[in-house]
């Protein structure tokens, strides 16, 4: 009697395009290589980078076919050779290099950290990229603290609402830019000032900013630059569409930095206490079954979601 080969389901696309290019497929379950773990995915975040990669606007994974998904939370089923930091049964979350929109995925063990106690998988899956981005930008690069004035455009989004809270946890004065209907949500998270994102010239109402976290890029970059005080810093997370040249900032006596967003289990472990004690609360706007990945992308492209959108492979 032969044992059936373990299988895994995943969302795959064979061409660039709209959400309709996403389809669910079944393939042999992957096996972890040296230094890797096999994760049974309980939840996976849908990020702006996934939307850009799917459409081809930012070819992060080369040419199709590929499986999207960089933020995951789940349970380790197997560990590869040389893995000592985790064992089967451990619950972890992490940022990986794609493939997370699946029931199972393999990735280097170093991309993961222990899931914070009391945080469910859906909220843990919405946390990695947002938390890593905000930490790298505000703490590692800008070194914000008491007395700092921090501007967060798109403040109600996945990375934005985490950045608001992280800056507040460091003692900064936070100015959030968002739709008026999101202002109450952001006040509850600690924002000190709120600006209507449709109110026209941002620099007319906001000035003296020490650090601005540009999560949008494009046409938003230069108006955001205008809010900075001398020697202030513009922190950009959208390398595909900067909306300006770094020299534009330097010519005004301002600073510019691209924010790294790669995997780091060690840094996630440092942020875990903030998530565990809810000094940083990750908001999930909706969870959907894995098979409804296209709907998740449609919601993301509307640009109106508060916090994260999460796929659940095992409902």
mmCIF file of C-alpha atoms in Angstrom:
data_model
loop_
_atom_site.group_PDB
_atom_site.id
_atom_site.type_symbol
_atom_site.label_atom_id
_atom_site.label_comp_id
_atom_site.label_asym_id
_atom_site.label_seq_id
_atom_site.Cartn_x
_atom_site.Cartn_y
_atom_site.Cartn_z
ATOM 1 C CA UNK A 1 0.000 0.000 0.000
ATOM 2 C CA UNK A 2 1.437 3.369 -1.033
ATOM 3 C CA UNK A 3 0.989 6.528 0.977
ATOM 4 C CA UNK A 4 -0.559 9.455 -0.877
ATOM 5 C CA UNK A 5 1.875 12.267 -1.581
ATOM 6 C CA UNK A 6 1.195 15.275 0.675
ATOM 7 C CA UNK A 7 -0.350 18.125 -1.283
ATOM 8 C CA UNK A 8 -0.566 21.880 -0.833
ATOM 9 C CA UNK A 9 -2.841 24.516 -2.299
ATOM 10 C CA UNK A 10 -1.562 27.887 -3.452
ATOM 11 C CA UNK A 11 -2.664 30.977 -5.325
ATOM 12 C CA UNK A 12 -0.817 31.203 -8.625
ATOM 13 C CA UNK A 13 -0.803 33.548 -11.591
ATOM 14 C CA UNK A 14 0.479 32.735 -15.063
ATOM 15 C CA UNK A 15 0.440 36.292 -16.425
ATOM 16 C CA UNK A 16 0.451 39.870 -15.162
ATOM 17 C CA UNK A 17 -2.904 41.590 -14.928
ATOM 18 C CA UNK A 18 -5.863 42.385 -12.710
ATOM 19 C CA UNK A 19 -7.145 40.335 -9.768
ATOM 20 C CA UNK A 20 -8.784 37.902 -12.197
ATOM 21 C CA UNK A 21 -5.354 36.414 -13.075
ATOM 22 C CA UNK A 22 -5.179 34.801 -9.624
ATOM 23 C CA UNK A 23 -6.155 31.132 -9.485
ATOM 24 C CA UNK A 24 -5.912 28.368 -6.935
ATOM 25 C CA UNK A 25 -3.794 25.315 -7.767
ATOM 26 C CA UNK A 26 -2.736 22.135 -6.015
ATOM 27 C CA UNK A 27 0.829 20.858 -6.078
ATOM 28 C CA UNK A 28 3.095 18.546 -4.059
ATOM 29 C CA UNK A 29 3.761 19.918 -0.601
ATOM 30 C CA UNK A 30 7.208 21.565 -0.485
ATOM 31 C CA UNK A 31 9.982 20.135 1.665
ATOM 32 C CA UNK A 32 12.321 22.313 3.735
ATOM 33 C CA UNK A 33 15.923 22.505 2.651
ATOM 34 C CA UNK A 34 18.928 23.152 4.922
ATOM 35 C CA UNK A 35 18.234 26.128 7.160
ATOM 36 C CA UNK A 36 14.558 26.202 6.191
ATOM 37 C CA UNK A 37 11.251 25.389 7.867
ATOM 38 C CA UNK A 38 7.977 24.102 6.435
ATOM 39 C CA UNK A 39 5.172 26.326 7.668
ATOM 40 C CA UNK A 40 1.520 25.348 7.764
ATOM 41 C CA UNK A 41 0.080 28.764 6.967
ATOM 42 C CA UNK A 42 -2.816 29.800 9.205
ATOM 43 C CA UNK A 43 -3.031 33.351 7.847
ATOM 44 C CA UNK A 44 -1.280 35.458 5.195
ATOM 45 C CA UNK A 45 -1.356 39.211 4.691
ATOM 46 C CA UNK A 46 -2.160 40.916 1.386
ATOM 47 C CA UNK A 47 0.148 43.926 1.009
ATOM 48 C CA UNK A 48 0.427 46.776 -1.509
ATOM 49 C CA UNK A 49 3.565 45.060 -2.824
ATOM 50 C CA UNK A 50 1.449 42.021 -3.736
ATOM 51 C CA UNK A 51 -0.866 44.202 -5.823
ATOM 52 C CA UNK A 52 2.065 45.805 -7.630
ATOM 53 C CA UNK A 53 3.745 42.456 -8.283
ATOM 54 C CA UNK A 54 0.532 40.891 -9.569
ATOM 55 C CA UNK A 55 -0.054 43.697 -12.067
ATOM 56 C CA UNK A 56 3.577 43.813 -13.219
ATOM 57 C CA UNK A 57 3.999 47.416 -12.019
ATOM 58 C CA UNK A 58 6.760 46.165 -9.717
ATOM 59 C CA UNK A 59 8.186 42.852 -10.969
ATOM 60 C CA UNK A 60 9.330 41.706 -7.531
ATOM 61 C CA UNK A 61 9.263 38.010 -8.396
ATOM 62 C CA UNK A 62 10.306 38.086 -12.045
ATOM 63 C CA UNK A 63 8.035 36.705 -14.716
ATOM 64 C CA UNK A 64 4.987 34.556 -13.864
ATOM 65 C CA UNK A 65 4.139 31.948 -12.826
ATOM 66 C CA UNK A 66 4.632 32.726 -9.133
ATOM 67 C CA UNK A 67 2.786 32.795 -5.833
ATOM 68 C CA UNK A 68 2.483 36.054 -3.917
ATOM 69 C CA UNK A 69 2.435 36.515 -0.166
ATOM 70 C CA UNK A 70 5.214 37.912 2.022
ATOM 71 C CA UNK A 71 3.535 38.148 5.454
ATOM 72 C CA UNK A 72 2.553 34.885 7.142
ATOM 73 C CA UNK A 73 1.680 33.364 10.480
ATOM 74 C CA UNK A 74 1.313 29.692 11.222
ATOM 75 C CA UNK A 75 2.705 26.515 12.734
ATOM 76 C CA UNK A 76 5.982 24.840 11.857
ATOM 77 C CA UNK A 77 5.433 21.301 10.564
ATOM 78 C CA UNK A 78 9.011 20.338 9.659
ATOM 79 C CA UNK A 79 12.490 21.793 10.019
ATOM 80 C CA UNK A 80 15.381 21.314 7.654
ATOM 81 C CA UNK A 81 18.954 20.432 8.484
ATOM 82 C CA UNK A 82 20.831 22.910 10.676
ATOM 83 C CA UNK A 83 17.663 24.548 12.065
ATOM 84 C CA UNK A 84 17.966 24.883 15.835
ATOM 85 C CA UNK A 85 15.886 27.971 16.700
ATOM 86 C CA UNK A 86 12.507 26.283 16.030
ATOM 87 C CA UNK A 87 10.946 22.845 16.145
ATOM 88 C CA UNK A 88 7.714 21.308 14.833
ATOM 89 C CA UNK A 89 4.677 22.669 16.623
ATOM 90 C CA UNK A 90 6.106 26.165 17.207
ATOM 91 C CA UNK A 91 3.806 29.022 16.253
ATOM 92 C CA UNK A 92 5.649 31.736 14.356
ATOM 93 C CA UNK A 93 5.107 34.784 12.174
ATOM 94 C CA UNK A 94 7.377 36.358 9.623
ATOM 95 C CA UNK A 95 8.130 38.239 6.434
ATOM 96 C CA UNK A 96 9.261 35.919 3.622
ATOM 97 C CA UNK A 97 10.290 36.347 -0.007
ATOM 98 C CA UNK A 98 6.933 35.363 -1.516
ATOM 99 C CA UNK A 99 4.911 32.158 -1.698
ATOM 100 C CA UNK A 100 2.841 32.777 1.434
ATOM 101 C CA UNK A 101 -0.585 32.727 -0.224
ATOM 102 C CA UNK A 102 -0.726 28.978 0.190
ATOM 103 C CA UNK A 103 -1.593 26.278 2.691
ATOM 104 C CA UNK A 104 2.112 25.482 3.148
ATOM 105 C CA UNK A 105 5.336 27.317 2.368
ATOM 106 C CA UNK A 106 9.055 26.816 2.981
ATOM 107 C CA UNK A 107 11.347 29.687 3.947
ATOM 108 C CA UNK A 108 14.571 30.294 5.860
ATOM 109 C CA UNK A 109 14.153 29.888 9.618
ATOM 110 C CA UNK A 110 15.813 33.283 10.099
ATOM 111 C CA UNK A 111 12.809 35.006 8.524
ATOM 112 C CA UNK A 112 10.563 34.038 11.469
ATOM 113 C CA UNK A 113 10.019 34.940 15.103
ATOM 114 C CA UNK A 114 7.831 33.361 17.775
ATOM 115 C CA UNK A 115 4.252 34.579 17.433
ATOM 116 C CA UNK A 116 3.468 36.996 20.268
ATOM 117 C CA UNK A 117 1.376 35.456 23.017
ATOM 118 C CA UNK A 118 -2.258 36.508 22.850
ATOM 119 C CA UNK A 119 -2.061 37.575 19.196
ATOM 120 C CA UNK A 120 -4.142 35.419 16.857
ATOM 121 C CA UNK A 121 -2.783 34.285 13.510
ATOM 122 C CA UNK A 122 -4.799 36.775 11.449
ATOM 123 C CA UNK A 123 -3.425 39.771 13.345
ATOM 124 C CA UNK A 124 0.077 38.277 13.432
ATOM 125 C CA UNK A 125 -0.023 37.854 9.636
ATOM 126 C CA UNK A 126 -0.922 41.528 9.204
ATOM 127 C CA UNK A 127 2.033 42.655 11.311
ATOM 128 C CA UNK A 128 5.437 41.753 9.782
ATOM 129 C CA UNK A 129 5.926 44.116 6.825
ATOM 130 C CA UNK A 130 4.090 46.983 8.526
ATOM 131 C CA UNK A 131 6.084 46.608 11.735
ATOM 132 C CA UNK A 132 9.457 46.104 10.046
ATOM 133 C CA UNK A 133 8.866 49.104 7.767
ATOM 134 C CA UNK A 134 7.857 51.417 10.606
ATOM 135 C CA UNK A 135 10.713 50.265 12.843
ATOM 136 C CA UNK A 136 13.407 50.604 10.177
ATOM 137 C CA UNK A 137 12.145 54.049 9.172
ATOM 138 C CA UNK A 138 11.315 55.695 12.466
ATOM 139 C CA UNK A 139 13.742 54.059 14.890
ATOM 140 C CA UNK A 140 16.723 52.744 12.918
ATOM 141 C CA UNK A 141 16.955 55.635 10.421
ATOM 142 C CA UNK A 142 15.135 58.706 11.790
ATOM 143 C CA UNK A 143 15.652 57.855 15.482
ATOM 144 C CA UNK A 144 12.465 59.623 16.502
ATOM 145 C CA UNK A 145 11.797 60.240 20.172
ATOM 146 C CA UNK A 146 10.270 62.751 22.587
ATOM 147 C CA UNK A 147 9.902 66.115 20.860
ATOM 148 C CA UNK A 148 10.057 64.687 17.324
ATOM 149 C CA UNK A 149 7.276 65.709 14.946
ATOM 150 C CA UNK A 150 6.388 62.783 12.684
ATOM 151 C CA UNK A 151 4.137 62.919 9.611
ATOM 152 C CA UNK A 152 2.398 59.749 8.404
ATOM 153 C CA UNK A 153 0.452 60.034 5.124
ATOM 154 C CA UNK A 154 -1.948 57.121 4.430
ATOM 155 C CA UNK A 155 -2.049 56.819 8.191
ATOM 156 C CA UNK A 156 -5.025 54.433 8.349
ATOM 157 C CA UNK A 157 -3.432 51.830 6.065
ATOM 158 C CA UNK A 158 -1.516 48.697 6.998
ATOM 159 C CA UNK A 159 1.904 50.254 7.565
ATOM 160 C CA UNK A 160 0.517 53.706 8.367
ATOM 161 C CA UNK A 161 -1.531 52.806 11.421
ATOM 162 C CA UNK A 162 1.382 50.798 12.842
ATOM 163 C CA UNK A 163 3.758 53.727 12.232
ATOM 164 C CA UNK A 164 1.410 56.069 14.122
ATOM 165 C CA UNK A 165 1.501 53.809 17.160
ATOM 166 C CA UNK A 166 5.223 53.084 17.033
ATOM 167 C CA UNK A 167 6.045 56.790 16.831
ATOM 168 C CA UNK A 168 3.741 57.454 19.813
ATOM 169 C CA UNK A 169 5.388 54.617 21.752
ATOM 170 C CA UNK A 170 8.698 56.478 21.231
ATOM 171 C CA UNK A 171 7.208 59.714 22.561
ATOM 172 C CA UNK A 172 6.838 61.563 19.247
ATOM 173 C CA UNK A 173 4.133 64.045 18.239
ATOM 174 C CA UNK A 174 2.291 62.365 15.351
ATOM 175 C CA UNK A 175 0.446 64.050 12.486
ATOM 176 C CA UNK A 176 -1.675 61.624 10.468
ATOM 177 C CA UNK A 177 -3.059 62.220 6.978
ATOM 178 C CA UNK A 178 -6.212 60.263 6.167
ATOM 179 C CA UNK A 179 -9.829 60.473 5.039
ATOM 180 C CA UNK A 180 -12.071 62.236 7.579
ATOM 181 C CA UNK A 181 -13.965 59.003 8.284
ATOM 182 C CA UNK A 182 -10.694 57.471 9.542
ATOM 183 C CA UNK A 183 -9.830 60.285 11.943
ATOM 184 C CA UNK A 184 -11.622 58.754 14.927
ATOM 185 C CA UNK A 185 -9.840 55.450 14.336
ATOM 186 C CA UNK A 186 -6.468 57.218 14.315
ATOM 187 C CA UNK A 187 -7.208 59.310 17.389
ATOM 188 C CA UNK A 188 -7.878 56.070 19.247
ATOM 189 C CA UNK A 189 -4.421 54.898 18.164
ATOM 190 C CA UNK A 190 -2.780 58.026 19.547
ATOM 191 C CA UNK A 191 -2.457 60.459 16.624
ATOM 192 C CA UNK A 192 -2.027 64.014 17.936
ATOM 193 C CA UNK A 193 -3.108 65.884 14.801
ATOM 194 C CA UNK A 194 -5.151 64.752 11.817
ATOM 195 C CA UNK A 195 -5.304 66.203 8.326
ATOM 196 C CA UNK A 196 -7.884 65.530 5.610
ATOM 197 C CA UNK A 197 -6.087 63.859 2.719
ATOM 198 C CA UNK A 198 -8.314 65.698 0.226
ATOM 199 C CA UNK A 199 -7.812 69.161 1.734
ATOM 200 C CA UNK A 200 -5.376 70.476 -0.888
ATOM 201 C CA UNK A 201 -1.836 71.717 -0.243
ATOM 202 C CA UNK A 202 -0.485 69.670 2.659
ATOM 203 C CA UNK A 203 2.228 72.199 3.491
ATOM 204 C CA UNK A 204 -0.409 74.882 4.168
ATOM 205 C CA UNK A 205 -1.613 72.983 7.231
ATOM 206 C CA UNK A 206 1.455 70.954 8.222
ATOM 207 C CA UNK A 207 4.971 72.240 8.802
ATOM 208 C CA UNK A 208 7.978 71.789 11.056
ATOM 209 C CA UNK A 209 8.066 68.015 10.535
ATOM 210 C CA UNK A 210 11.226 66.174 11.604
ATOM 211 C CA UNK A 211 10.462 62.860 9.863
ATOM 212 C CA UNK A 212 7.867 62.111 7.176
ATOM 213 C CA UNK A 213 7.143 58.504 6.288
ATOM 214 C CA UNK A 214 6.093 58.423 2.635
ATOM 215 C CA UNK A 215 4.072 55.226 2.153
ATOM 216 C CA UNK A 216 2.502 56.394 -1.126
ATOM 217 C CA UNK A 217 5.173 57.865 -3.406
ATOM 218 C CA UNK A 218 4.334 59.350 -6.790
ATOM 219 C CA UNK A 219 2.548 62.701 -6.685
ATOM 220 C CA UNK A 220 2.497 62.636 -2.874
ATOM 221 C CA UNK A 221 6.268 62.832 -2.447
ATOM 222 C CA UNK A 222 6.968 66.494 -3.219
ATOM 223 C CA UNK A 223 4.049 67.862 -1.124
ATOM 224 C CA UNK A 224 5.270 65.704 1.753
ATOM 225 C CA UNK A 225 8.784 67.095 1.309
ATOM 226 C CA UNK A 226 7.369 70.616 1.700
ATOM 227 C CA UNK A 227 6.260 69.875 5.278
ATOM 228 C CA UNK A 228 9.786 69.212 6.572
ATOM 229 C CA UNK A 229 11.816 71.560 8.735
ATOM 230 C CA UNK A 230 15.471 72.229 7.768
ATOM 231 C CA UNK A 231 17.460 68.971 8.059
ATOM 232 C CA UNK A 232 14.218 66.972 8.271
ATOM 233 C CA UNK A 233 14.102 63.563 6.625
ATOM 234 C CA UNK A 234 11.769 62.044 4.031
ATOM 235 C CA UNK A 235 11.584 58.269 4.487
ATOM 236 C CA UNK A 236 10.373 56.568 1.313
ATOM 237 C CA UNK A 237 9.014 53.018 1.158
ATOM 238 C CA UNK A 238 8.030 52.992 -2.543
ATOM 239 C CA UNK A 239 11.244 52.630 -4.575
ATOM 240 C CA UNK A 240 9.257 51.838 -7.756
ATOM 241 C CA UNK A 241 7.640 55.301 -7.745
ATOM 242 C CA UNK A 242 9.653 57.803 -5.704
ATOM 243 C CA UNK A 243 7.970 60.860 -7.171
ATOM 244 C CA UNK A 244 11.211 62.840 -6.835
ATOM 245 C CA UNK A 245 14.968 62.546 -7.056
ATOM 246 C CA UNK A 246 16.953 62.373 -3.812
ATOM 247 C CA UNK A 247 18.737 65.481 -5.046
ATOM 248 C CA UNK A 248 15.423 67.371 -4.769
ATOM 249 C CA UNK A 249 15.617 66.912 -1.005
ATOM 250 C CA UNK A 250 19.320 67.589 -0.705
ATOM 251 C CA UNK A 251 19.022 70.842 -2.675
ATOM 252 C CA UNK A 252 16.646 72.119 0.017
ATOM 253 C CA UNK A 253 18.901 71.133 2.905
ATOM 254 C CA UNK A 254 16.744 68.105 3.651
ATOM 255 C CA UNK A 255 17.556 64.428 3.960
ATOM 256 C CA UNK A 256 16.152 61.452 2.025
ATOM 257 C CA UNK A 257 16.288 57.730 2.760
ATOM 258 C CA UNK A 258 14.886 54.603 1.193
ATOM 259 C CA UNK A 259 13.470 52.280 3.838
ATOM 260 C CA UNK A 260 14.525 48.610 3.653
ATOM 261 C CA UNK A 261 11.659 46.141 4.015
ATOM 262 C CA UNK A 262 13.360 42.748 3.783
ATOM 263 C CA UNK A 263 12.828 39.755 6.096
ATOM 264 C CA UNK A 264 14.301 39.808 9.594
ATOM 265 C CA UNK A 265 13.197 37.372 12.258
ATOM 266 C CA UNK A 266 15.562 38.991 14.757
ATOM 267 C CA UNK A 267 13.958 42.411 14.340
ATOM 268 C CA UNK A 268 10.467 40.934 14.489
ATOM 269 C CA UNK A 269 11.425 39.336 17.798
ATOM 270 C CA UNK A 270 12.362 42.801 19.087
ATOM 271 C CA UNK A 271 8.949 44.178 18.079
ATOM 272 C CA UNK A 272 7.011 41.234 19.526
ATOM 273 C CA UNK A 273 6.715 42.720 23.062
ATOM 274 C CA UNK A 274 5.010 45.819 21.607
ATOM 275 C CA UNK A 275 2.483 43.573 19.875
ATOM 276 C CA UNK A 276 2.049 41.264 22.854
ATOM 277 C CA UNK A 277 1.199 44.052 25.319
ATOM 278 C CA UNK A 278 -0.819 45.962 22.673
ATOM 279 C CA UNK A 279 1.269 49.107 22.720
ATOM 280 C CA UNK A 280 1.032 48.513 18.960
ATOM 281 C CA UNK A 281 -2.356 47.135 17.904
ATOM 282 C CA UNK A 282 -2.575 45.680 14.417
ATOM 283 C CA UNK A 283 -5.990 46.249 12.853
ATOM 284 C CA UNK A 284 -7.389 43.720 10.365
ATOM 285 C CA UNK A 285 -10.118 45.125 8.162
ATOM 286 C CA UNK A 286 -11.198 41.755 6.749
ATOM 287 C CA UNK A 287 -10.251 38.089 6.503
ATOM 288 C CA UNK A 288 -11.101 35.996 3.455
ATOM 289 C CA UNK A 289 -10.599 32.347 2.455
ATOM 290 C CA UNK A 290 -7.536 31.621 0.351
ATOM 291 C CA UNK A 291 -9.734 30.896 -2.673
ATOM 292 C CA UNK A 292 -11.000 34.503 -2.557
ATOM 293 C CA UNK A 293 -7.578 36.054 -3.137
ATOM 294 C CA UNK A 294 -8.912 38.017 -6.112
ATOM 295 C CA UNK A 295 -11.522 39.673 -3.888
ATOM 296 C CA UNK A 296 -8.801 40.566 -1.384
ATOM 297 C CA UNK A 297 -6.841 42.277 -4.168
ATOM 298 C CA UNK A 298 -9.935 44.178 -5.285
ATOM 299 C CA UNK A 299 -10.416 45.485 -1.747
ATOM 300 C CA UNK A 300 -6.758 46.477 -1.572
ATOM 301 C CA UNK A 301 -6.956 48.401 -4.829
ATOM 302 C CA UNK A 302 -9.913 50.423 -3.573
ATOM 303 C CA UNK A 303 -7.447 52.033 -1.153
ATOM 304 C CA UNK A 304 -10.019 52.347 1.616
ATOM 305 C CA UNK A 305 -9.043 49.498 3.943
ATOM 306 C CA UNK A 306 -8.115 50.281 7.536
ATOM 307 C CA UNK A 307 -5.166 48.178 8.572
ATOM 308 C CA UNK A 308 -4.573 44.825 6.937
ATOM 309 C CA UNK A 309 -6.344 42.389 4.613
ATOM 310 C CA UNK A 310 -5.686 38.743 5.441
ATOM 311 C CA UNK A 311 -6.200 35.415 3.652
ATOM 312 C CA UNK A 312 -7.003 32.323 5.729
ATOM 313 C CA UNK A 313 -5.917 29.080 4.013
ATOM 314 C CA UNK A 314 -7.520 26.797 6.622
ATOM 315 C CA UNK A 315 -10.919 28.344 7.514
#
